[in-house]
mmCIF file of N, CA, C and O in Angstrom:
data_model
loop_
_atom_site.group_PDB
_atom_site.id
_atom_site.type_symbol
_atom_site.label_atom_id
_atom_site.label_comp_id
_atom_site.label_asym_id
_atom_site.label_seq_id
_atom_site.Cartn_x
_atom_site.Cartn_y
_atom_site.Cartn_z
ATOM 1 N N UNK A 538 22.279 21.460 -43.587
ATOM 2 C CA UNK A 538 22.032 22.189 -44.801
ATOM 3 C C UNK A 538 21.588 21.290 -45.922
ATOM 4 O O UNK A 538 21.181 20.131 -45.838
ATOM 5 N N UNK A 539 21.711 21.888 -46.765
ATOM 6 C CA UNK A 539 21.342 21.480 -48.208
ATOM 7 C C UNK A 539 22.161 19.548 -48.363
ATOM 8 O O UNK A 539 21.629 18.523 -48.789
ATOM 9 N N UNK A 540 22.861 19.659 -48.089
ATOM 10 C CA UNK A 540 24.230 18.135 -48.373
ATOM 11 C C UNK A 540 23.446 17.241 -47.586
ATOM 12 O O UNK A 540 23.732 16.144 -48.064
ATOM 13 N N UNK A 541 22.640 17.056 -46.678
ATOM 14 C CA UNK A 541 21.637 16.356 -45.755
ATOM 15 C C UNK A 541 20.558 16.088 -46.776
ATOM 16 O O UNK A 541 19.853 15.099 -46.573
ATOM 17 N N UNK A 542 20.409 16.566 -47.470
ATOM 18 C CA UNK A 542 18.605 16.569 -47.926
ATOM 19 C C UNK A 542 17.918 15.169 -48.720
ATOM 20 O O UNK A 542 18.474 14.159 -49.152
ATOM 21 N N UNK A 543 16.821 15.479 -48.711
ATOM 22 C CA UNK A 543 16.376 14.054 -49.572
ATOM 23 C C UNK A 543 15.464 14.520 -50.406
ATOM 24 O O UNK A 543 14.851 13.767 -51.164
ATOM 25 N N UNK A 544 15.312 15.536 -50.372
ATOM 26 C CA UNK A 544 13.849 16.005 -51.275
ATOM 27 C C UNK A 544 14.698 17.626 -51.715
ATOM 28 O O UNK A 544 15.617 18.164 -51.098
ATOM 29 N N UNK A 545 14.014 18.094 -52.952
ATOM 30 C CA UNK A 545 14.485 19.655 -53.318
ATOM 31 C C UNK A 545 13.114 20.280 -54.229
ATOM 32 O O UNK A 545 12.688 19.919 -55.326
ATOM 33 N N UNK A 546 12.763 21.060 -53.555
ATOM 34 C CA UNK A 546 11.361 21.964 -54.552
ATOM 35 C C UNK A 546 12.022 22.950 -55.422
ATOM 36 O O UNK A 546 12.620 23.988 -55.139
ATOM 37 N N UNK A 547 11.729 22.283 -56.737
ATOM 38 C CA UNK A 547 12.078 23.206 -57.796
ATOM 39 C C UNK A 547 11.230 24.235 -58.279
ATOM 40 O O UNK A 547 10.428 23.838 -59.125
ATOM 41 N N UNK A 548 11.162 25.536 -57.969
ATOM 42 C CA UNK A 548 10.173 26.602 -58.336
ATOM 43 C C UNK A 548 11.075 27.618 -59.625
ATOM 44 O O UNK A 548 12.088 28.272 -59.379
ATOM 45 N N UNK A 549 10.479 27.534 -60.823
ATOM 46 C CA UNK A 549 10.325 28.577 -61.931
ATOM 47 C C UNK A 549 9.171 29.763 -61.940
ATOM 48 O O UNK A 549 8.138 29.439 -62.525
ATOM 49 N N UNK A 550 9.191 30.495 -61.626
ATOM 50 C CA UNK A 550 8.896 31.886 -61.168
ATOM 51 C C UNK A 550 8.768 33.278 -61.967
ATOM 52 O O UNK A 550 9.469 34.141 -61.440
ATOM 53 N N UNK A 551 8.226 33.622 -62.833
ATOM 54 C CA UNK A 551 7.923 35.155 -63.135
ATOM 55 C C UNK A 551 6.435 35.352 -63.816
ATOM 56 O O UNK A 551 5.706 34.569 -64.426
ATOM 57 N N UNK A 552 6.323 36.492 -63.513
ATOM 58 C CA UNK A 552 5.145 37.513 -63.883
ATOM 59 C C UNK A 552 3.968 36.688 -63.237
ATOM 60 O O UNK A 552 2.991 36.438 -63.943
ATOM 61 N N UNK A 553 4.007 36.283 -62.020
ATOM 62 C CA UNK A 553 2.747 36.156 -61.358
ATOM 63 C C UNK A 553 2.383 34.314 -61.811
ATOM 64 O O UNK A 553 1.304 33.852 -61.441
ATOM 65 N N UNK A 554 3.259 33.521 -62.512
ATOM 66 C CA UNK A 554 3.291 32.260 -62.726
ATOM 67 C C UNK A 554 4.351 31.494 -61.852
ATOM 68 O O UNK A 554 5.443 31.993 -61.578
ATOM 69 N N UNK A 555 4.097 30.697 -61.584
ATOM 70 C CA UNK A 555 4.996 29.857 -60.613
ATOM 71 C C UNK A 555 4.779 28.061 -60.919
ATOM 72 O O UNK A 555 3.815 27.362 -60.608
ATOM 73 N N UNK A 556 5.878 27.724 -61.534
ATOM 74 C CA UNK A 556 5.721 25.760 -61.571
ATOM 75 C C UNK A 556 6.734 25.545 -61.186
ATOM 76 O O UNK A 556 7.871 25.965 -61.404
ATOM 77 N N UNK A 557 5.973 24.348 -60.138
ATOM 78 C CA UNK A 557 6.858 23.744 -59.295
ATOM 79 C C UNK A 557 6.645 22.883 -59.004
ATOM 80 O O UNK A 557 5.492 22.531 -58.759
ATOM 81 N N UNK A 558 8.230 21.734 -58.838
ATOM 82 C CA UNK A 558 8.395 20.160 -58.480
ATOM 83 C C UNK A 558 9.039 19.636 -57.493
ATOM 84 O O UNK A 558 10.259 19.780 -57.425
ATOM 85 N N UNK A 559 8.411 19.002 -56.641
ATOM 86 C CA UNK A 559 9.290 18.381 -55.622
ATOM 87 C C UNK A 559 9.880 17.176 -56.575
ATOM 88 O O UNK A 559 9.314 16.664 -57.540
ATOM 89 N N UNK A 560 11.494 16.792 -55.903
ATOM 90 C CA UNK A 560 11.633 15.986 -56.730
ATOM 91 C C UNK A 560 12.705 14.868 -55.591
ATOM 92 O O UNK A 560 13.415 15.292 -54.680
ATOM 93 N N UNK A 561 12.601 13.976 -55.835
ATOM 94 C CA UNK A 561 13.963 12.939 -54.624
ATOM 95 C C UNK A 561 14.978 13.394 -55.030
ATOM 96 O O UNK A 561 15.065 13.700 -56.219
ATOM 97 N N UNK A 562 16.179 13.591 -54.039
ATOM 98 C CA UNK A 562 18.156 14.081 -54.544
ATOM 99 C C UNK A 562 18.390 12.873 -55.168
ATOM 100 O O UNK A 562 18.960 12.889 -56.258
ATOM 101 N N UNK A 563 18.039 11.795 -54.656
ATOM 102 C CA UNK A 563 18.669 10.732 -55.586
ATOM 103 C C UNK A 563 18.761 10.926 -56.922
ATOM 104 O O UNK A 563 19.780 11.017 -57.606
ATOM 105 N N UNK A 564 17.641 10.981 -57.239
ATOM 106 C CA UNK A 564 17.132 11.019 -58.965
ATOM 107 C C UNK A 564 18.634 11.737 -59.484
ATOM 108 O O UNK A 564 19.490 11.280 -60.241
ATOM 109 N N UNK A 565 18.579 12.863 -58.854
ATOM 110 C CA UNK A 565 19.446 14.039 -59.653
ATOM 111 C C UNK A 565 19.288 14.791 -60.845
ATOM 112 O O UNK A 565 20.206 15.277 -61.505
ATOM 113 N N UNK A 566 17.819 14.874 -61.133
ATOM 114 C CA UNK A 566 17.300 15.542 -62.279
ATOM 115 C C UNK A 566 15.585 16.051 -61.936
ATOM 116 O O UNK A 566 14.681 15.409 -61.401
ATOM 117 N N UNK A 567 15.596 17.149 -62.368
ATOM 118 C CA UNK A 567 13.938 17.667 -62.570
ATOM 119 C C UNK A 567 14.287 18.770 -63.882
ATOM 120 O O UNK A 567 15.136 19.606 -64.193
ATOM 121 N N UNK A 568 12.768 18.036 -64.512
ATOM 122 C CA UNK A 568 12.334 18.422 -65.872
ATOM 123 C C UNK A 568 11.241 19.338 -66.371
ATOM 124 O O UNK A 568 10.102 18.871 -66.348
ATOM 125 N N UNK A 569 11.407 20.574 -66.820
ATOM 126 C CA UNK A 569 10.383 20.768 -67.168
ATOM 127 C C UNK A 569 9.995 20.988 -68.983
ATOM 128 O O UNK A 569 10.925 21.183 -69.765
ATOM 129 N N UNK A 570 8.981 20.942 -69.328
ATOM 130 C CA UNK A 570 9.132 20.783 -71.063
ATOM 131 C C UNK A 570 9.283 22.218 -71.330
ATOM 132 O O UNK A 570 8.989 22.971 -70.401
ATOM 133 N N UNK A 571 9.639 22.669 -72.298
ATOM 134 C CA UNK A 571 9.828 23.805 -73.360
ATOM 135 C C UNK A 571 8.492 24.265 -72.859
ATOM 136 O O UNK A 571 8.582 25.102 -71.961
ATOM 137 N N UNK A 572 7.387 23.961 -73.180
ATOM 138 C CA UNK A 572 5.832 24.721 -73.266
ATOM 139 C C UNK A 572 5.630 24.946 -71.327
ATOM 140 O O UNK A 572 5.602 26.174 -71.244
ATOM 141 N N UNK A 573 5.534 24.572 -70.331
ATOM 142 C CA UNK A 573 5.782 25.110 -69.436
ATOM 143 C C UNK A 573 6.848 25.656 -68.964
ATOM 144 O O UNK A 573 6.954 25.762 -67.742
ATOM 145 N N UNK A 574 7.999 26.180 -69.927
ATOM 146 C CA UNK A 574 8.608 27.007 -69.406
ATOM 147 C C UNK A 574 8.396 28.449 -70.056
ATOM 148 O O UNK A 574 8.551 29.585 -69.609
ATOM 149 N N UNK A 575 7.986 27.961 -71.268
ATOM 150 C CA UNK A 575 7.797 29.112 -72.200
ATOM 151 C C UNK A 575 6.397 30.007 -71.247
ATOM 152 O O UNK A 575 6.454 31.175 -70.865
ATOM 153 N N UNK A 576 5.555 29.316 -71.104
ATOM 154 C CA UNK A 576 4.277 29.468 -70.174
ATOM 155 C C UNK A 576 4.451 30.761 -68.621
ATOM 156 O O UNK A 576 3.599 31.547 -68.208
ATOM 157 N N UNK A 577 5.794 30.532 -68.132
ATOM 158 C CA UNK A 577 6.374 31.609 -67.126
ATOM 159 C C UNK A 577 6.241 32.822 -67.756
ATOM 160 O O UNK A 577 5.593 33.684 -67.161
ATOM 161 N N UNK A 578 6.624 33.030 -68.626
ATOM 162 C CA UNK A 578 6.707 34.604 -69.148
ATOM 163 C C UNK A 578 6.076 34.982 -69.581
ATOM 164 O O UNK A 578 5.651 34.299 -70.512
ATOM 165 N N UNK A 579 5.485 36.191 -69.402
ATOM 166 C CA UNK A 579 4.224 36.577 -69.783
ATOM 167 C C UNK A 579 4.795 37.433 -72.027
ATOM 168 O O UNK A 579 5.693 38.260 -72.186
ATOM 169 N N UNK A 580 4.245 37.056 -72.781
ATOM 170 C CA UNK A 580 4.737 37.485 -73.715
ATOM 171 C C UNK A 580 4.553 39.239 -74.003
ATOM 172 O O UNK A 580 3.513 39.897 -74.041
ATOM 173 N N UNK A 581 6.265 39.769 -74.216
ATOM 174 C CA UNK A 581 5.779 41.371 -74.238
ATOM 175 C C UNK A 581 7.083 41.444 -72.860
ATOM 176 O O UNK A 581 8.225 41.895 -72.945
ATOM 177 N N UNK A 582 6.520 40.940 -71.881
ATOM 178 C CA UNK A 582 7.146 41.249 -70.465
ATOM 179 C C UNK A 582 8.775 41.623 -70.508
ATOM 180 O O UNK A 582 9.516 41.151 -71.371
ATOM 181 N N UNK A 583 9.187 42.442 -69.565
ATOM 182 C CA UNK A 583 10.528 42.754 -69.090
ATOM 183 C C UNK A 583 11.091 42.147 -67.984
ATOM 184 O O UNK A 583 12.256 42.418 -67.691
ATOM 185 N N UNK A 584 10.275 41.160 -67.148
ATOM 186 C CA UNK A 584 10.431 41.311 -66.065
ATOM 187 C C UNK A 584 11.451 39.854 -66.145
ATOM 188 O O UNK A 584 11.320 39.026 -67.047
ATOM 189 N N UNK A 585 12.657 39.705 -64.821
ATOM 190 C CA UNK A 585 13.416 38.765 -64.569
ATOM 191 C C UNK A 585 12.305 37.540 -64.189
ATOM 192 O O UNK A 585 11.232 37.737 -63.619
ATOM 193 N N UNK A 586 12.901 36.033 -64.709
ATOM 194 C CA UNK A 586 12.639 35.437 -63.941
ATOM 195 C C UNK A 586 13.616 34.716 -62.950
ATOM 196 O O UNK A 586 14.837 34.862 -62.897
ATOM 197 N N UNK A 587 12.689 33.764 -62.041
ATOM 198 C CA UNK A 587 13.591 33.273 -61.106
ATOM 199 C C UNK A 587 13.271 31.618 -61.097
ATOM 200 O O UNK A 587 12.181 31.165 -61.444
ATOM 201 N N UNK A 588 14.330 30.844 -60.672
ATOM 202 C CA UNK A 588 14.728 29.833 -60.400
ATOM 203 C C UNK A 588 15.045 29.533 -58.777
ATOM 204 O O UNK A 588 16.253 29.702 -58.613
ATOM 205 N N UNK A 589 14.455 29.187 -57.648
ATOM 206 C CA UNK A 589 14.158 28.962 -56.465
ATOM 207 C C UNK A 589 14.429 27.041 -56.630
ATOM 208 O O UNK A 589 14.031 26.123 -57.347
ATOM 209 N N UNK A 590 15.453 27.277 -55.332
ATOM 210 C CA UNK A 590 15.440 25.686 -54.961
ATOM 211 C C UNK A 590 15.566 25.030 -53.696
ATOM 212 O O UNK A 590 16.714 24.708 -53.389
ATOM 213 N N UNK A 591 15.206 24.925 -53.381
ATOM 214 C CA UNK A 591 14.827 24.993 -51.965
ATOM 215 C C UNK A 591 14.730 22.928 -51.755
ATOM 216 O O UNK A 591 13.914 22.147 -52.244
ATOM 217 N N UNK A 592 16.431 22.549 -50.464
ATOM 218 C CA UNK A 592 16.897 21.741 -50.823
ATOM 219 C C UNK A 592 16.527 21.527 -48.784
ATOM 220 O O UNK A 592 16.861 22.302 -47.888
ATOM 221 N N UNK A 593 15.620 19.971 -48.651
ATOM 222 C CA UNK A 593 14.679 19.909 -47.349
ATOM 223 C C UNK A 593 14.954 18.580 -46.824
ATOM 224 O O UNK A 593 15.186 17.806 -47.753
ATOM 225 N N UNK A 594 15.007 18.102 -45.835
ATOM 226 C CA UNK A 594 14.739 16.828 -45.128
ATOM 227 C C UNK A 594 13.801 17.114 -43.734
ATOM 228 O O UNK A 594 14.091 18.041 -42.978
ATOM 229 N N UNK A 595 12.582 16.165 -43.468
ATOM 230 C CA UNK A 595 12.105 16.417 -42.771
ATOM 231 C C UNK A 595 12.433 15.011 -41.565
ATOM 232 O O UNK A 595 12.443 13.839 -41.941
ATOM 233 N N UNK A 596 12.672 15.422 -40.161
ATOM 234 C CA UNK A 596 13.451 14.447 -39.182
ATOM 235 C C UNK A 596 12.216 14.510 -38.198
ATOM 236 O O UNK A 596 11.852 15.610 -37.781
ATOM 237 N N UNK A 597 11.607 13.430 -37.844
ATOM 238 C CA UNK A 597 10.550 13.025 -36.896
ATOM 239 C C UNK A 597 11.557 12.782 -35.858
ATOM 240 O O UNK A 597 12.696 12.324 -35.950
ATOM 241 N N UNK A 598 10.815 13.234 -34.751
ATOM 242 C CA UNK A 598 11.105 12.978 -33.469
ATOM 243 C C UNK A 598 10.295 12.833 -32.236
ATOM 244 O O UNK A 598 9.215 13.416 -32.339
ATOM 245 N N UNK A 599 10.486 12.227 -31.085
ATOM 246 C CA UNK A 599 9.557 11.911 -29.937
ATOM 247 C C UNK A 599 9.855 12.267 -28.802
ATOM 248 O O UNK A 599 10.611 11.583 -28.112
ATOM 249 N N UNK A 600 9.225 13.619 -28.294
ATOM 250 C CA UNK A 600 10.030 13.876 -26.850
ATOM 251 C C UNK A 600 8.628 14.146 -26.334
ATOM 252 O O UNK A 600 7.648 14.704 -26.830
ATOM 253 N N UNK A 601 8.914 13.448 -24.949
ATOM 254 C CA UNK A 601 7.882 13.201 -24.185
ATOM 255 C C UNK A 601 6.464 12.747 -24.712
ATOM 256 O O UNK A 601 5.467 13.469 -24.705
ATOM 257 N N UNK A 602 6.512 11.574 -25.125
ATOM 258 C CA UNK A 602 5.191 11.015 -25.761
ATOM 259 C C UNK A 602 4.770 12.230 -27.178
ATOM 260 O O UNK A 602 3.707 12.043 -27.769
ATOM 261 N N UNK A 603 5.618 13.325 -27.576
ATOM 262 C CA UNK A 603 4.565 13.751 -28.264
ATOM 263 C C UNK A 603 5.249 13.824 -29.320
ATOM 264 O O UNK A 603 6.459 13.827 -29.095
ATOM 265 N N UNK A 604 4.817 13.916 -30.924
ATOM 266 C CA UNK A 604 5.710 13.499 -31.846
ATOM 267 C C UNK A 604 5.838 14.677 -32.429
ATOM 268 O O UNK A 604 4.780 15.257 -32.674
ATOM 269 N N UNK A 605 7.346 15.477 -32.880
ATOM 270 C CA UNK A 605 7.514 16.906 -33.360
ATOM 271 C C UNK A 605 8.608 16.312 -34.553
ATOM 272 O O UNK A 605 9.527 15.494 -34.508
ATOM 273 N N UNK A 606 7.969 17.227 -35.726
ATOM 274 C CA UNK A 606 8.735 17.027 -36.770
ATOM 275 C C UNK A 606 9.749 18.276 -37.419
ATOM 276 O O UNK A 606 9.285 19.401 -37.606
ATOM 277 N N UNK A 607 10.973 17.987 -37.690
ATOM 278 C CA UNK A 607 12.044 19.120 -37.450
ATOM 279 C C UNK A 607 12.521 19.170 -38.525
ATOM 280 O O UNK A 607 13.087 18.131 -38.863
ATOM 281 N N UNK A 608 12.534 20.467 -39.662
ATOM 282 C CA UNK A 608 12.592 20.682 -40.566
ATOM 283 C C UNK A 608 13.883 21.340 -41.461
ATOM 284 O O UNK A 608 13.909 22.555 -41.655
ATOM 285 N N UNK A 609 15.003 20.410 -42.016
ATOM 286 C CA UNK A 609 16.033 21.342 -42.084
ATOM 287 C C UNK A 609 16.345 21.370 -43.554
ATOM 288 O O UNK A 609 16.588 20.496 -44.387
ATOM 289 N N UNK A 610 16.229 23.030 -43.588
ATOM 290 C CA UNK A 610 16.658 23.288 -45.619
ATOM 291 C C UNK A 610 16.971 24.344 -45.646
ATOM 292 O O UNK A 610 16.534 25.251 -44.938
ATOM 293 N N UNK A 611 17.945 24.420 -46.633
ATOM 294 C CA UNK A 611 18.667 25.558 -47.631
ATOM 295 C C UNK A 611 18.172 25.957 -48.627
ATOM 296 O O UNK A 611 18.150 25.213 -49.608
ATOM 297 N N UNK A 612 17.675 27.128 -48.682
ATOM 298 C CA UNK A 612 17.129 27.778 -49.709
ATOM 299 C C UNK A 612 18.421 28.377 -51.025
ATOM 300 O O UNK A 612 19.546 28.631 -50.594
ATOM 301 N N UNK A 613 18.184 28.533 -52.348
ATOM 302 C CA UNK A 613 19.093 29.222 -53.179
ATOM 303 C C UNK A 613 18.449 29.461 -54.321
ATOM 304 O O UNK A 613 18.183 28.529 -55.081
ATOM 305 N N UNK A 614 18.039 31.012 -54.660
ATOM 306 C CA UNK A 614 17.732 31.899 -55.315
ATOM 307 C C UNK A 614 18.425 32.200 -56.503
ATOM 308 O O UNK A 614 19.465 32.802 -56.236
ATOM 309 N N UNK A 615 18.224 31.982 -57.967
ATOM 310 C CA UNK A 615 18.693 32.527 -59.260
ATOM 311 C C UNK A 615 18.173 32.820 -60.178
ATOM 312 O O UNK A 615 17.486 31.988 -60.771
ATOM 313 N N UNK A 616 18.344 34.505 -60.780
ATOM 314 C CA UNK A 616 17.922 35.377 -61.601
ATOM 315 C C UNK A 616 17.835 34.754 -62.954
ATOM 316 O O UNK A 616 18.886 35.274 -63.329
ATOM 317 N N UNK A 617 17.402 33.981 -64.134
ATOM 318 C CA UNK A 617 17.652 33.451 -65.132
ATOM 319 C C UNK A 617 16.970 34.327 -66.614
ATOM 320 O O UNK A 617 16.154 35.230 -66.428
ATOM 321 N N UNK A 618 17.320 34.018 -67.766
ATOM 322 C CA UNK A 618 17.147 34.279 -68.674
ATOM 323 C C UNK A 618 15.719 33.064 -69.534
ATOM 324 O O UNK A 618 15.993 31.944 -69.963
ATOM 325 N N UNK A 619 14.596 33.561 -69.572
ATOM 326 C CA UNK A 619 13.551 32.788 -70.650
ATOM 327 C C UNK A 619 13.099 33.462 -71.805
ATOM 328 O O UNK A 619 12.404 34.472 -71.694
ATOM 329 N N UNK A 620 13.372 33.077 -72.725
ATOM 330 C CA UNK A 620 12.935 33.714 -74.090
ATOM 331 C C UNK A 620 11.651 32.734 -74.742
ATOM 332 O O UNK A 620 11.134 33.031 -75.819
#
């Protein structure tokens, strides 16, 4: 799951806008400024946005001469408030 990972895609999400950062777990921080967040919402709009994080390690492997790469992540979905 997620406690494995080395990488996490941070997606901010509504009204048909989407920014998003891959970022290393080490770090332990991803940033986005005031003006691309403000930028998600369409002004006027009702609609929720969302916060998507999606937490990945990708594990190379070699069976029988051929090289397959095995992909393990936890996704986690939250409804947020942007004004």
């Amino acid at each position: 799951g997620g406690a494995n990972a080395d990488s996490v895609v941070v997606m901010l999400t509504c009204d048909s806008v989407l920014l998003k950062k891959t970022v290393d777990v080490a770090s332990g921080t991803c940033a986005f400024t005031a003006a691309q967040v403000a930028s998600v919402k369409k002004a006027g709009s009702t609609n929720f946005s969302y916060i998507n994080l999606i937490a990945y390690k990708i594990l190379p492997n070699t069976v029988s001469g051929k090289k397959y790469y095995m992909i393990n992540s936890k996704t986690s979905s939250y409804r947020v408030n942007v004004f």
